[in-house]
Amino acid sequence: MLAIRLAPEIEERLEALAARTGRTKTFYAREAILEHIDDLEDLYLAEQRLGEVRENRSETISLQDVIKSYDLAD
């Protein structure tokens, strides 16, 4: 269970959206959280990989090599 406080203007927007669509505020809050969590996980993974590359703990592959490896050239 999670309880959050929203600014009044956000609460109003959420209520209006729920009323227009017949869905619950909980539905839209859950959807927004899930979408944002996906974005944050991608961001933190990218930052981790970038750190590994900069510290020479991970190899990189050039785009040209990927194209050749998968026979993607025109």
XYZ file of C-alpha atoms in Angstrom:
74
model
C 0.000 0.000 0.000
C 1.268 3.426 -0.907
C -0.204 6.765 0.047
C 0.958 9.934 -1.683
C 0.092 13.591 -1.382
C -0.461 15.408 -4.640
C -0.508 19.103 -5.315
C -4.112 20.278 -5.710
C -3.685 21.007 -9.426
C -2.389 17.484 -10.073
C -5.219 15.992 -8.036
C -7.728 18.013 -10.080
C -6.211 16.867 -13.365
C -6.255 13.265 -12.210
C -9.874 13.528 -11.079
C -10.906 15.115 -14.382
C -9.150 12.423 -16.402
C -10.744 9.671 -14.354
C -14.192 11.248 -14.736
C -13.806 11.665 -18.516
C -12.653 8.108 -19.100
C -14.518 6.126 -16.467
C -11.286 4.794 -15.026
C -10.132 5.254 -11.455
C -7.548 7.705 -10.205
C -5.679 4.659 -8.886
C -5.501 3.215 -12.390
C -3.877 6.349 -13.787
C -1.539 6.781 -10.819
C -0.378 3.178 -11.212
C 0.126 3.616 -14.969
C 2.140 6.804 -14.458
C 4.335 5.186 -11.812
C 4.993 2.087 -13.922
C 5.914 4.180 -16.959
C 8.254 6.376 -14.938
C 9.883 3.394 -13.205
C 10.648 1.886 -16.625
C 12.283 5.142 -17.706
C 14.302 5.410 -14.483
C 15.511 1.812 -14.712
C 16.647 2.433 -18.302
C 18.404 5.631 -17.267
C 20.269 4.027 -14.367
C 21.294 1.047 -16.501
C 22.624 3.395 -19.191
C 24.564 5.391 -16.592
C 26.012 2.183 -15.155
C 27.088 0.961 -18.591
C 28.605 4.346 -19.430
C 30.652 4.227 -16.225
C 31.862 0.723 -17.078
C 32.900 1.828 -20.569
C 34.698 4.911 -19.252
C 36.568 2.768 -16.718
C 37.489 0.245 -19.436
C 35.550 -2.501 -17.654
C 33.338 -3.110 -20.671
C 33.897 -3.409 -24.398
C 32.129 -1.368 -27.018
C 31.182 -2.376 -30.530
C 31.068 0.144 -33.340
C 27.907 0.579 -35.348
C 29.793 -0.514 -38.468
C 30.776 -3.787 -36.776
C 27.180 -4.425 -35.713
C 25.978 -3.789 -39.266
C 28.572 -6.212 -40.634
C 27.911 -8.862 -37.973
C 24.198 -8.944 -38.699
C 24.501 -8.394 -42.455
C 22.459 -5.197 -42.302
C 24.301 -3.311 -45.028
C 22.280 -2.099 -47.991
